[in-house]
Each structure stands twice: as structure tokens, then as C-alpha cells.
PDB file of C-alpha atoms and ligand atoms in Angstrom:
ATOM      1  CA  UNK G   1     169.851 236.975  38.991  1.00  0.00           C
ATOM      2  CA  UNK G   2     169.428 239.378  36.033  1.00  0.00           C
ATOM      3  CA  UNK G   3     167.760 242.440  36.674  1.00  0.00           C
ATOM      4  CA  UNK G   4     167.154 245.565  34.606  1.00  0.00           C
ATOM      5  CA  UNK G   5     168.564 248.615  36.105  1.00  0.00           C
ATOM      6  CA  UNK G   6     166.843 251.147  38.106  1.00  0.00           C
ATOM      7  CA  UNK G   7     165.445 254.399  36.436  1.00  0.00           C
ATOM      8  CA  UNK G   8     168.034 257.710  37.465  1.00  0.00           C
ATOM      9  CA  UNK G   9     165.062 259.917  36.873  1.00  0.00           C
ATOM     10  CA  UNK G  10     161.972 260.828  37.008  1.00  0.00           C
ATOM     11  CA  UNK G  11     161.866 260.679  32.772  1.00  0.00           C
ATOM     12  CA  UNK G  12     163.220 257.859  30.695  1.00  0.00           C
ATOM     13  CA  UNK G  13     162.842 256.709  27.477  1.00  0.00           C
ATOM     14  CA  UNK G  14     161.097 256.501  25.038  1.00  0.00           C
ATOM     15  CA  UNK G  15     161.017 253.360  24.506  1.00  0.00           C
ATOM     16  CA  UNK G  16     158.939 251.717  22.055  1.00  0.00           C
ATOM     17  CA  UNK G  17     155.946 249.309  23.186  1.00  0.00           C
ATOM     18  CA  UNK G  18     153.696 247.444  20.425  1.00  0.00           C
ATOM     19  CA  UNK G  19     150.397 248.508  22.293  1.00  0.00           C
ATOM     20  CA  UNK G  20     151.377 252.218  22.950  1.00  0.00           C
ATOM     21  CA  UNK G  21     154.144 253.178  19.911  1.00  0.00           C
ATOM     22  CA  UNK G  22     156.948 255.762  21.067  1.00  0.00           C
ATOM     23  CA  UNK G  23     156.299 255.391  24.577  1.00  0.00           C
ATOM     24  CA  UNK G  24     158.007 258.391  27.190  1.00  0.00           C
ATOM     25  CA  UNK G  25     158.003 256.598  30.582  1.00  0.00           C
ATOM     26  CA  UNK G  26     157.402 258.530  33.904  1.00  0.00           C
ATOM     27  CA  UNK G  27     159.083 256.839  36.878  1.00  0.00           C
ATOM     28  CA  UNK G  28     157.382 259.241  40.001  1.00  0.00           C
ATOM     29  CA  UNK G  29     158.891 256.753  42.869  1.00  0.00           C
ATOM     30  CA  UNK G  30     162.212 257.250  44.815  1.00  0.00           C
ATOM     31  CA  UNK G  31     165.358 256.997  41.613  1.00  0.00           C
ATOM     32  CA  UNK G  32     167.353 254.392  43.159  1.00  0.00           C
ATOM     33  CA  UNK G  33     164.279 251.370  44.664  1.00  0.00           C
ATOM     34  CA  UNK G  34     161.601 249.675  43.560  1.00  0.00           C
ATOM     35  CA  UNK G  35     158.251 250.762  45.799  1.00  0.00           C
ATOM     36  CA  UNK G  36     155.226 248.177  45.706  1.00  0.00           C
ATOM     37  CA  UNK G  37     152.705 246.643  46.957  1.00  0.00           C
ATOM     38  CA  UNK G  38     153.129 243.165  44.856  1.00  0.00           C
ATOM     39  CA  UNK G  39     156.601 241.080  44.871  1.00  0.00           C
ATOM     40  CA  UNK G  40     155.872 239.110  41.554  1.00  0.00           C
ATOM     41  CA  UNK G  41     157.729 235.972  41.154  1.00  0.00           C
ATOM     42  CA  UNK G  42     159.298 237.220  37.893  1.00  0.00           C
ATOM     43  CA  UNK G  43     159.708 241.233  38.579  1.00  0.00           C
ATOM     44  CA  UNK G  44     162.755 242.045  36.798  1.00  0.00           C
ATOM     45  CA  UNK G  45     163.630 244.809  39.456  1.00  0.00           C
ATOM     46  CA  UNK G  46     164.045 242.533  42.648  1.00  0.00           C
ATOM     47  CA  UNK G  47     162.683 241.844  45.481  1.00  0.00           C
ATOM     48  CA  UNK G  48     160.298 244.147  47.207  1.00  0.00           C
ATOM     49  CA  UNK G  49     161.948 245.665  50.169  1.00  0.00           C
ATOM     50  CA  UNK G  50     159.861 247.974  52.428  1.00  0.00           C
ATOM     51  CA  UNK G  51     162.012 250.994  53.752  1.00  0.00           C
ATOM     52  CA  UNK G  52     161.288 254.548  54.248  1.00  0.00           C
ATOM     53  CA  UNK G  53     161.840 256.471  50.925  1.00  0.00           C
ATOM     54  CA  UNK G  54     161.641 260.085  49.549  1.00  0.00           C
ATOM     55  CA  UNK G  55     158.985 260.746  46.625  1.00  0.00           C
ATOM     56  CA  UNK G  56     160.110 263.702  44.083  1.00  0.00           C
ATOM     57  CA  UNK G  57     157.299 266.580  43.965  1.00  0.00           C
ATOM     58  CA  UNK G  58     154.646 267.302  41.767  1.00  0.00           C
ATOM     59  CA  UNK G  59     155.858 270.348  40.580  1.00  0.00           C
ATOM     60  CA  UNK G  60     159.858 268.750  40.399  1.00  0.00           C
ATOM     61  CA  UNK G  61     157.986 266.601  37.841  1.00  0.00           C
ATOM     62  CA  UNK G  62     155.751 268.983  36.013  1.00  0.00           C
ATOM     63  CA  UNK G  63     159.436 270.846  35.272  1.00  0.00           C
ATOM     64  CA  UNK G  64     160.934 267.464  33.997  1.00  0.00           C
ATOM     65  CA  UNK G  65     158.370 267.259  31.739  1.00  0.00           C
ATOM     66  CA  UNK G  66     157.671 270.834  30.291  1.00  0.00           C
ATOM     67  CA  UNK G  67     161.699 270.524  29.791  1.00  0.00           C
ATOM     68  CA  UNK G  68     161.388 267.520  27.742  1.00  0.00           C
ATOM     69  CA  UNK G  69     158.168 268.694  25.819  1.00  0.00           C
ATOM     70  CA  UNK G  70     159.678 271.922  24.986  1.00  0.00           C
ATOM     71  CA  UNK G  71     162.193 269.873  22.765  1.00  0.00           C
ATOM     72  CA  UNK G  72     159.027 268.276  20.564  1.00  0.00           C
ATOM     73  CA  UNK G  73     159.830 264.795  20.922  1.00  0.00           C
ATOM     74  CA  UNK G  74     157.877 262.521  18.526  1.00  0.00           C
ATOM     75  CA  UNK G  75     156.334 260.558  20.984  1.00  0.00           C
ATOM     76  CA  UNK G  76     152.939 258.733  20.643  1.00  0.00           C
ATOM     77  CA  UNK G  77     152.164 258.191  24.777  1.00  0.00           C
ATOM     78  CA  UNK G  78     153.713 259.655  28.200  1.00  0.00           C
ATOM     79  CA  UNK G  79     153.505 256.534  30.162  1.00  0.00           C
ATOM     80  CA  UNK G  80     153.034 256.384  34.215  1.00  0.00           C
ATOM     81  CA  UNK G  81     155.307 253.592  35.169  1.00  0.00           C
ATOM     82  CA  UNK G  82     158.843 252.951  36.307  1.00  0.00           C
ATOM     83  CA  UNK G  83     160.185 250.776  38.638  1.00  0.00           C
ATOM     84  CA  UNK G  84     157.557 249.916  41.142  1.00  0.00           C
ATOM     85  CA  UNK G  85     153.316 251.151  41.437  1.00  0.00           C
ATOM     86  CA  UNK G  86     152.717 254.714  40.558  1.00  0.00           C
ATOM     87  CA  UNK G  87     149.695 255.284  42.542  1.00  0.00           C
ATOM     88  CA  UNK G  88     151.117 254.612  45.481  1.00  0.00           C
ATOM     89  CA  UNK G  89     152.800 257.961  45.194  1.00  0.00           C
ATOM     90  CA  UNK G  90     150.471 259.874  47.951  1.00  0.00           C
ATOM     91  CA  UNK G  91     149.979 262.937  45.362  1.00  0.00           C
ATOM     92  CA  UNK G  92     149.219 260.569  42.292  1.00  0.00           C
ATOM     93  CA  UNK G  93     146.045 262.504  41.400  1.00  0.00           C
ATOM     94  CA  UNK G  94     147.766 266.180  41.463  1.00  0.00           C
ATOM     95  CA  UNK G  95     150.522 264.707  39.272  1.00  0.00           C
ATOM     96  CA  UNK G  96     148.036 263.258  36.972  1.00  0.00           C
ATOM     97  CA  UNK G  97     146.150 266.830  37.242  1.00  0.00           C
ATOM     98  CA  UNK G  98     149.772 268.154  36.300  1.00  0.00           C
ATOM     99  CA  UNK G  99     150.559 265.941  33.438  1.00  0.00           C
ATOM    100  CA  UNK G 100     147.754 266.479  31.748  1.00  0.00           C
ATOM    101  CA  UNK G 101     147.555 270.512  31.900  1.00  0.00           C
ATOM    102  CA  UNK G 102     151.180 270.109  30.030  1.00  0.00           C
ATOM    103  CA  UNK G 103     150.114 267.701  27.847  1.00  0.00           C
ATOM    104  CA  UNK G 104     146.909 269.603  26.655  1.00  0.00           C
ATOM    105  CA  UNK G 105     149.395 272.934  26.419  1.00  0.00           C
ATOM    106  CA  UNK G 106     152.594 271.450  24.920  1.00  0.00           C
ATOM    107  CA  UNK G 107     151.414 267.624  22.715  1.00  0.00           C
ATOM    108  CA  UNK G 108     148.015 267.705  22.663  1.00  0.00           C
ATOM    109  CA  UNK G 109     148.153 265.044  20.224  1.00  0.00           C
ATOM    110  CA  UNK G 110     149.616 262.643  22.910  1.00  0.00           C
ATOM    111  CA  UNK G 111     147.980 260.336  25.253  1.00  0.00           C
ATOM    112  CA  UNK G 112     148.664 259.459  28.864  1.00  0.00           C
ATOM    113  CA  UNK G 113     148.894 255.813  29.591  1.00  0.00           C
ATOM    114  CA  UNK G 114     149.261 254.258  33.171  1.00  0.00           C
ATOM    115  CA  UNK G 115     150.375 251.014  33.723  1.00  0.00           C
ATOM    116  CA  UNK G 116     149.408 249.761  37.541  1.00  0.00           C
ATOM    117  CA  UNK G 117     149.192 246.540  39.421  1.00  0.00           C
ATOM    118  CA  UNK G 118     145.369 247.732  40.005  1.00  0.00           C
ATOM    119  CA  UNK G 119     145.551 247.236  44.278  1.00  0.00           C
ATOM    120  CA  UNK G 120     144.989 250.781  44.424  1.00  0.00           C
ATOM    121  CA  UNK G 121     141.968 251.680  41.807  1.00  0.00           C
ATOM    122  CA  UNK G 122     139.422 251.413  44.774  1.00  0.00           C
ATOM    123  CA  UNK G 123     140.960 254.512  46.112  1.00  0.00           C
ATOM    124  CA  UNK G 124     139.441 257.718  45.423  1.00  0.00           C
ATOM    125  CA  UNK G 125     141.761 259.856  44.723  1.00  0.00           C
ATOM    126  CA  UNK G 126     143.458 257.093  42.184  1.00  0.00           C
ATOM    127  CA  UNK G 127     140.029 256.295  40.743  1.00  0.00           C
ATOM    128  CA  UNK G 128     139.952 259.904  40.248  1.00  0.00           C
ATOM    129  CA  UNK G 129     143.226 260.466  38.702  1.00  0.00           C
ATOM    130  CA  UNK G 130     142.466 257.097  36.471  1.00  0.00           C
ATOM    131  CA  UNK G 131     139.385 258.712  34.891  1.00  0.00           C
ATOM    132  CA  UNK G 132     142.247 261.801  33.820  1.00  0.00           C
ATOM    133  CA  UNK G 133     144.310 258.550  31.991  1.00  0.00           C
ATOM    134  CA  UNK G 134     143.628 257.723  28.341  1.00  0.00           C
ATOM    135  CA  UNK G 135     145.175 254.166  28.711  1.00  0.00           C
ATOM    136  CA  UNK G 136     144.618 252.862  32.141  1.00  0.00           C
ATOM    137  CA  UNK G 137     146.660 249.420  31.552  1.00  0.00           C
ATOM    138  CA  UNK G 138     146.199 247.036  35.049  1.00  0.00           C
ATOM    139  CA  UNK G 139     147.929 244.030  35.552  1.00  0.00           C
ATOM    140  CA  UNK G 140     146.156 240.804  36.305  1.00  0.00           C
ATOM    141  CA  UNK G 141     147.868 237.383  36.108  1.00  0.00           C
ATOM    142  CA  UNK G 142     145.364 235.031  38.406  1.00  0.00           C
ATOM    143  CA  UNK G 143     141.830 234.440  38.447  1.00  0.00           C
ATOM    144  CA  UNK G 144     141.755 231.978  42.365  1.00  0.00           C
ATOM    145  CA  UNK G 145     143.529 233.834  45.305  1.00  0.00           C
ATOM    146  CA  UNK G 146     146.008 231.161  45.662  1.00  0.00           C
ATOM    147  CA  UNK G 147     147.384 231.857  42.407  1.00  0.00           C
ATOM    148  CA  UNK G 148     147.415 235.592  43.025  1.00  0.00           C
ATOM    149  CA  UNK G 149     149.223 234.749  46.367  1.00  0.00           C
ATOM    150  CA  UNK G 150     151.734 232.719  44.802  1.00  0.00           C
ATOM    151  CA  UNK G 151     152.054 234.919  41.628  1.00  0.00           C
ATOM    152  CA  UNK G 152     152.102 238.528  42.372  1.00  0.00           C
ATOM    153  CA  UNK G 153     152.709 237.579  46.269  1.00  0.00           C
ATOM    154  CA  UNK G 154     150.958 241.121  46.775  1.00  0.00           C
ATOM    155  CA  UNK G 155     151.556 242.535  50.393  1.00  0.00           C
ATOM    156  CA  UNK G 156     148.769 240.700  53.336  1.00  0.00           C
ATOM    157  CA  UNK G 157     145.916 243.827  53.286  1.00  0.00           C
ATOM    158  CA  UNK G 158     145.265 243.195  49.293  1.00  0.00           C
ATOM    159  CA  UNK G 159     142.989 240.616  48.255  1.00  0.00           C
ATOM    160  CA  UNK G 160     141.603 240.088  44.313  1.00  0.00           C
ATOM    161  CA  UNK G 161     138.029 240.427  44.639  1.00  0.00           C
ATOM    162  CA  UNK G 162     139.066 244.242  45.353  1.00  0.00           C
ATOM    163  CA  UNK G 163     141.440 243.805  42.432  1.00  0.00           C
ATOM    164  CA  UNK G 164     139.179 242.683  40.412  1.00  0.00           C
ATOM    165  CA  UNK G 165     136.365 245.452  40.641  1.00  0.00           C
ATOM    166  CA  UNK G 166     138.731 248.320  40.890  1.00  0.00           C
ATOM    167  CA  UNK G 167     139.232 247.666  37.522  1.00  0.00           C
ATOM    168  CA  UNK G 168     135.888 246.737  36.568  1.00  0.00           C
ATOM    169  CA  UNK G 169     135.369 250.668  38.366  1.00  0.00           C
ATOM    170  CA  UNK G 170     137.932 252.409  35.852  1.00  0.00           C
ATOM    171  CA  UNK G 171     136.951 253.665  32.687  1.00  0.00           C
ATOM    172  CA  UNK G 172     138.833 252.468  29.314  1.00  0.00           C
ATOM    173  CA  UNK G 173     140.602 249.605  31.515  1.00  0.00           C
ATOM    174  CA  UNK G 174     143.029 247.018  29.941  1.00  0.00           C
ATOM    175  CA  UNK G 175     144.221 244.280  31.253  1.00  0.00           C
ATOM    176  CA  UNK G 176     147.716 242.633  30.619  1.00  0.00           C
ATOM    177  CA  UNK G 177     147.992 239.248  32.088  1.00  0.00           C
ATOM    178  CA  UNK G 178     151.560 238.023  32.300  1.00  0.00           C
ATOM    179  CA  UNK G 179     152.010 233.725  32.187  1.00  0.00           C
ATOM    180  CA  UNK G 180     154.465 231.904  33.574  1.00  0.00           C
ATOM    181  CA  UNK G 181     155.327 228.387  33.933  1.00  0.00           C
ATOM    182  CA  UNK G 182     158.072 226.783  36.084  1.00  0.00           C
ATOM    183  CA  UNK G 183     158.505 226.812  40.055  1.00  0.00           C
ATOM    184  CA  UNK G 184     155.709 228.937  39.982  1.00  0.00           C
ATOM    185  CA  UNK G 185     153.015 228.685  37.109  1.00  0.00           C
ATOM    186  CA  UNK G 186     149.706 230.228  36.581  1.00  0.00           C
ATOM    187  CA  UNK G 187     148.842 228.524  32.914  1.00  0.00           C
ATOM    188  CA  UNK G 188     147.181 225.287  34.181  1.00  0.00           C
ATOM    189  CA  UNK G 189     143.799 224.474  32.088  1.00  0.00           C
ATOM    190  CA  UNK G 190     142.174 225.255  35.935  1.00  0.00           C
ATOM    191  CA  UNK G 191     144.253 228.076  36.697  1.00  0.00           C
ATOM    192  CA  UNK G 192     143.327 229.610  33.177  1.00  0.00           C
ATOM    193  CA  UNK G 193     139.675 229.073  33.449  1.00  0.00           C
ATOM    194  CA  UNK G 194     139.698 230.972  36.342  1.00  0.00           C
ATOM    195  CA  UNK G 195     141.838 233.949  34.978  1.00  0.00           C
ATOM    196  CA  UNK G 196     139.066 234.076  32.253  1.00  0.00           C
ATOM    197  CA  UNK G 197     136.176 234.123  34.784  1.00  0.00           C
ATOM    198  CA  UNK G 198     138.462 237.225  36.242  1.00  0.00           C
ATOM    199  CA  UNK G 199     138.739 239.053  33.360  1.00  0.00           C
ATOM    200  CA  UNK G 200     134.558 238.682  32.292  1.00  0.00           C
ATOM    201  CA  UNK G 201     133.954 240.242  35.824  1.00  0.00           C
ATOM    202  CA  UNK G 202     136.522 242.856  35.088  1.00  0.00           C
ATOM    203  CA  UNK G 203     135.257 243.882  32.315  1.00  0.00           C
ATOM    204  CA  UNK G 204     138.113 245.882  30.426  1.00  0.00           C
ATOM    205  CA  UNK G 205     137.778 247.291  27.195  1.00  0.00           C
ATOM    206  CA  UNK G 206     141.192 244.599  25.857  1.00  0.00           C
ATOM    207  CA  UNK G 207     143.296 242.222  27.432  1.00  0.00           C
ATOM    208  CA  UNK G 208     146.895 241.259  26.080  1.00  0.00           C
ATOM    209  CA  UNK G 209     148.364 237.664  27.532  1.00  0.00           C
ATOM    210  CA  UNK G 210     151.621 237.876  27.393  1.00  0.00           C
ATOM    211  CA  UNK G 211     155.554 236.763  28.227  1.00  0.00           C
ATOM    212  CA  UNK G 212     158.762 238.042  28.235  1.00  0.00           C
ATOM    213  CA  UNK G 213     162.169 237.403  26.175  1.00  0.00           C
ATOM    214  CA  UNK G 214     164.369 238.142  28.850  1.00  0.00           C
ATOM    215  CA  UNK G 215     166.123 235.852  31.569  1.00  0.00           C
ATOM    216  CA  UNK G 216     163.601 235.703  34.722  1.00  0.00           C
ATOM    217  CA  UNK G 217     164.762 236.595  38.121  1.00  0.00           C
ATOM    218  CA  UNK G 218     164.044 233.179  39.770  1.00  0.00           C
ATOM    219  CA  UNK G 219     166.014 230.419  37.817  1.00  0.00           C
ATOM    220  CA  UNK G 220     163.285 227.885  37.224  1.00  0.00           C
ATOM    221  CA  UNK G 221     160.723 230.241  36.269  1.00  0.00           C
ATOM    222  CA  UNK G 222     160.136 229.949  32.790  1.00  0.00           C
ATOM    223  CA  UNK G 223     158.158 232.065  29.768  1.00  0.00           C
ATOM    224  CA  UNK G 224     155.184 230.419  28.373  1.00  0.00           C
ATOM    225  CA  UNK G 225     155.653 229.189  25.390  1.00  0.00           C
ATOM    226  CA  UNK G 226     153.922 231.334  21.905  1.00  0.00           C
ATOM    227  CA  UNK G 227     151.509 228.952  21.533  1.00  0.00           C
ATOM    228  CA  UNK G 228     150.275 228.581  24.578  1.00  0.00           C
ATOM    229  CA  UNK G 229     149.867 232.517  24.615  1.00  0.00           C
ATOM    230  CA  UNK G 230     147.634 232.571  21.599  1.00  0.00           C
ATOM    231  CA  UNK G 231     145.353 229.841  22.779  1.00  0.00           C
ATOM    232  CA  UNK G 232     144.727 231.584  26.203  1.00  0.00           C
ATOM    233  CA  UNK G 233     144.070 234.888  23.760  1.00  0.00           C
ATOM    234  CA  UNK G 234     141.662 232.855  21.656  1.00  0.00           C
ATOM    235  CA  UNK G 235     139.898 231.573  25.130  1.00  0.00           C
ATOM    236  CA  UNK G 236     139.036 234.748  26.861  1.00  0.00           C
ATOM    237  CA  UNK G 237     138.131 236.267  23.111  1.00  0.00           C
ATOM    238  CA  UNK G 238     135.460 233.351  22.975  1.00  0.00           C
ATOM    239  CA  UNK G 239     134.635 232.693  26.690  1.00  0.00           C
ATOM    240  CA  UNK G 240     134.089 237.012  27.353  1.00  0.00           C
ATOM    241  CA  UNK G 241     133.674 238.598  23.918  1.00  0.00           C
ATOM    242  CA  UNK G 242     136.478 240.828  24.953  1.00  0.00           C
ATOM    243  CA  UNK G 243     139.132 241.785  22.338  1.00  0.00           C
ATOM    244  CA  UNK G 244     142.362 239.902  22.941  1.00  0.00           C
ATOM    245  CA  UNK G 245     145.960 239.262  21.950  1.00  0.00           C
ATOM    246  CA  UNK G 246     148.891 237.302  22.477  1.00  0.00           C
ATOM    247  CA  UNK G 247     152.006 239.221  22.778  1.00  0.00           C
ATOM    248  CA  UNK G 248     155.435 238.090  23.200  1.00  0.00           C
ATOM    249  CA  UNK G 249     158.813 240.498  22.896  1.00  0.00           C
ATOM    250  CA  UNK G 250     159.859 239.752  19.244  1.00  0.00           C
ATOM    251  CA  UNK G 251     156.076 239.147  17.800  1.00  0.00           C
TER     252      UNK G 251
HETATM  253  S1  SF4 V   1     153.692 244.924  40.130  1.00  0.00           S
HETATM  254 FE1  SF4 V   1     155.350 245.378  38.693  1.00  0.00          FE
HETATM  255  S2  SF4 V   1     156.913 246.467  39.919  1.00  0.00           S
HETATM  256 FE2  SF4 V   1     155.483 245.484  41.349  1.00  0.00          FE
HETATM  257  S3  SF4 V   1     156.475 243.552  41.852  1.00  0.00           S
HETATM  258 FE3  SF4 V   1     155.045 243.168  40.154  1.00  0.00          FE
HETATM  259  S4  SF4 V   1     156.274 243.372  38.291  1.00  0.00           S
HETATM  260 FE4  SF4 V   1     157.451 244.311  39.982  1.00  0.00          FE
END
């Protein structure tokens, strides 16, 4: 099984990202798990284990950050992300509050990006702190709830319907839809048609279908191929009238 290592802290980075340039990553869950409420087929951090973990302060964060700023980094976006969901981190929206006091004071010029699995938008403290986000980026790989079951296997109190208009709820929302195919696909002609309905009831402001270059967790899982990437792209452009792309890791 190849897995990417967890984060040691709460910075990392940058690393660079097509969509968001120099991108400074925030990991605000426990240093040493993955914490969330999905187990997707192809996370590249493991299984989803629920145990009882420790989440590093607001203010332990705020200091990680004003350290790092103080350097001037040339960085483009401060991203909320790591290994797991950010807002389930029960002071998200004081963090968020946090982040973007320092960011005003110390790199005004940079924007705040989150990237979330979206099963938390409809609370409102996160739909709160989502409003303080430039770049609210949700993932959203199914359209039918069997696909979303078998996909992002989300934990049993999280169904897509609330998925669905938690984002259509959050201002400036993207959507990246990851596609599979193998043991577990969600590219079929029907499975795509309902993705698309998805997405034109979301209503974000872009949507990115994409794949990864990098060995998948489960064996038979495999990336979807480039041109099958661009076509699904070209659908939900004509089917929604919502800007999309294809994206794949050395596009
Ligand atoms: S939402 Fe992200 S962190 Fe959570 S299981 Fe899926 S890929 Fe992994």
C-alpha cells in the first residue's frame, strides 16, 4: 500500500498546486493521524480509524503562522488542509477568525483557500468560517448515494443531499471531483450523468475533474484515463454552464 506520509506540523509546504500557485498548507488535526468523516477508496493517507485524539490550539497555530509570515515567504495561498477534514476541528471558525487577522496584518496580498470534503458546510459555525475563506474548494466525486457510499464511504449520519446544498450554501464554492475506475469506479456514462445533475444543483462558481499520478492505496483501483477527464470537463461545461477543467498531475 503506498501512502504519503503524515504532516509533523501544523505548517507544511509550500507546495505548488496548478489552481492555487505557491500553496502554504495548514494541517490543524492531531500531527501523527488522519481525522475524517469520509474513508475514500483511494485516500492516500489510509484508512480512517476513529480514536480519541488531541487538536493543537488556536492560538498554538496563530504563533506557527506569524513565525512563518514574519520570514516573507513568496507564497500565493495559505491553504486549510492536511491529512484528514479541517472543519471538523471544534474551533474551525476562531482559527479561520485567526488566520485571517494575520493574513490581513502580515500578506495581505495572500488568499486563504480551504479544501473540505463539504459534510460539514451545513454547520454554522463552518458556514460561518467558510464565508471568511477566499477559495472554499469541496470535494464531490458522486452524483446517486450509492456511488457516494461506495466512493467516499463517508461515516453512516452523512448523506449527499446535505452535501450537496452545503455547498450550494457557501459563497465562491468549487468543486473538485476526483474519478476513478477499477474495483471501485464512479465514471460510468450513468454514474457521470448523475455527478453532473450534482454539480448544477450545487451550483459552484468552477469545478476541476480530476486524477492522480501516484500509485492508489487499493491495488485495483485505477486513475481515469486523460481523456476521459476532459470529456467529463466538456459535459458539465455544456450540461451546467459552469466553468470546468480537466486536471491531471503532469498537465
Ligand atoms: S476526504 Fe480526503 S482525507 Fe478524508 S478520506 Fe477522503 S481523501 Fe482522505
Amino acid at each position: 500500500m503506498a501512502l504519503r506520509s503524515l504532516k509533523k506540523g501544523v505548517i507544511y509546504g509550500p507546495v505548488h498546486s496548478k489552481r492555487l500557485g505557491r500553496s502554504l498548507g495548514l494541517n490543524i488535526l492531531p500531527p501523527d493521524r488522519k481525522v475524517c468523516t469520509f474513508d475514500c477508496v483511494y485516500c492516500h493517507y489510509g484508512h480512517t480509524v476513529v480514536q480519541p485524539f488531541e487538536l493543537p490550539e488556536p492560538r498554538f497555530i496563530e504563533e506557527e503562522l506569524r513565525e512563518y509570515l514574519s520570514e516573507e515567504p513568496e507564497i500565493d495561498f495559505i491553504t486549510f488542509a492536511g491529512h484528514g477534514e479541517p472543519t471538523l476541528h471544534m474551533d474551525f471558525l476562531e482559527i479561520v477568525k485567526r488566520v485571517k487577522k494575520l493574513r490581513d496584518e502580515m500578506a495581505p496580498n495572500v488568499k486563504i483557500a480551504l479544501l473540505t470534503n463539504a459534510s460539514k458546510l451545513s454547520r454554522p459555525d463552518v458556514a460561518e468560517a467558510c464565508e471568511l475563506i477566499d477559495s472554499p474548494i469541496c470535494k464531490l466525486d458522486a452524483g446517486d448515494e450509492e456511488t457516494f457510499k461506495r466512493i467516499s464511504r463517508p461515516n453512516s449520519r452523512i448523506y449527499l443531499e446535505d452535501i450537496i446544498s452545503g455547498i450550494r450554501a457557501t459563497p465562491r464554492a468549487m468543486i473538485q471531483a476526483m474519478i476513478v475506475e477499477g474495483s471501485a469506479t464512479n465514471a460510468t456514462d450513468e454514474q457521470i450523468k448523475s455527478l453532473v445533475n450534482a454539480i448544477r444543483e450545487a451550483k459552484p462558481t468552477f469545478v476541476q475533474a480530476y486524477s492522480i499520478d501516484f500509485p492508489f492505496p487499493e491495488g485495483s483501483l485505477m486513475p481515469a484515463p486523460n481523456e476521459k477527464l476532459e470529456r467529463i470537463a466538456r459535459v458539465i461545461k455544456e450540461e451546467t454552464g459552469i466553468d470546468s477543467e480537466a486536471y491531471w498531475e503532469s498537465k
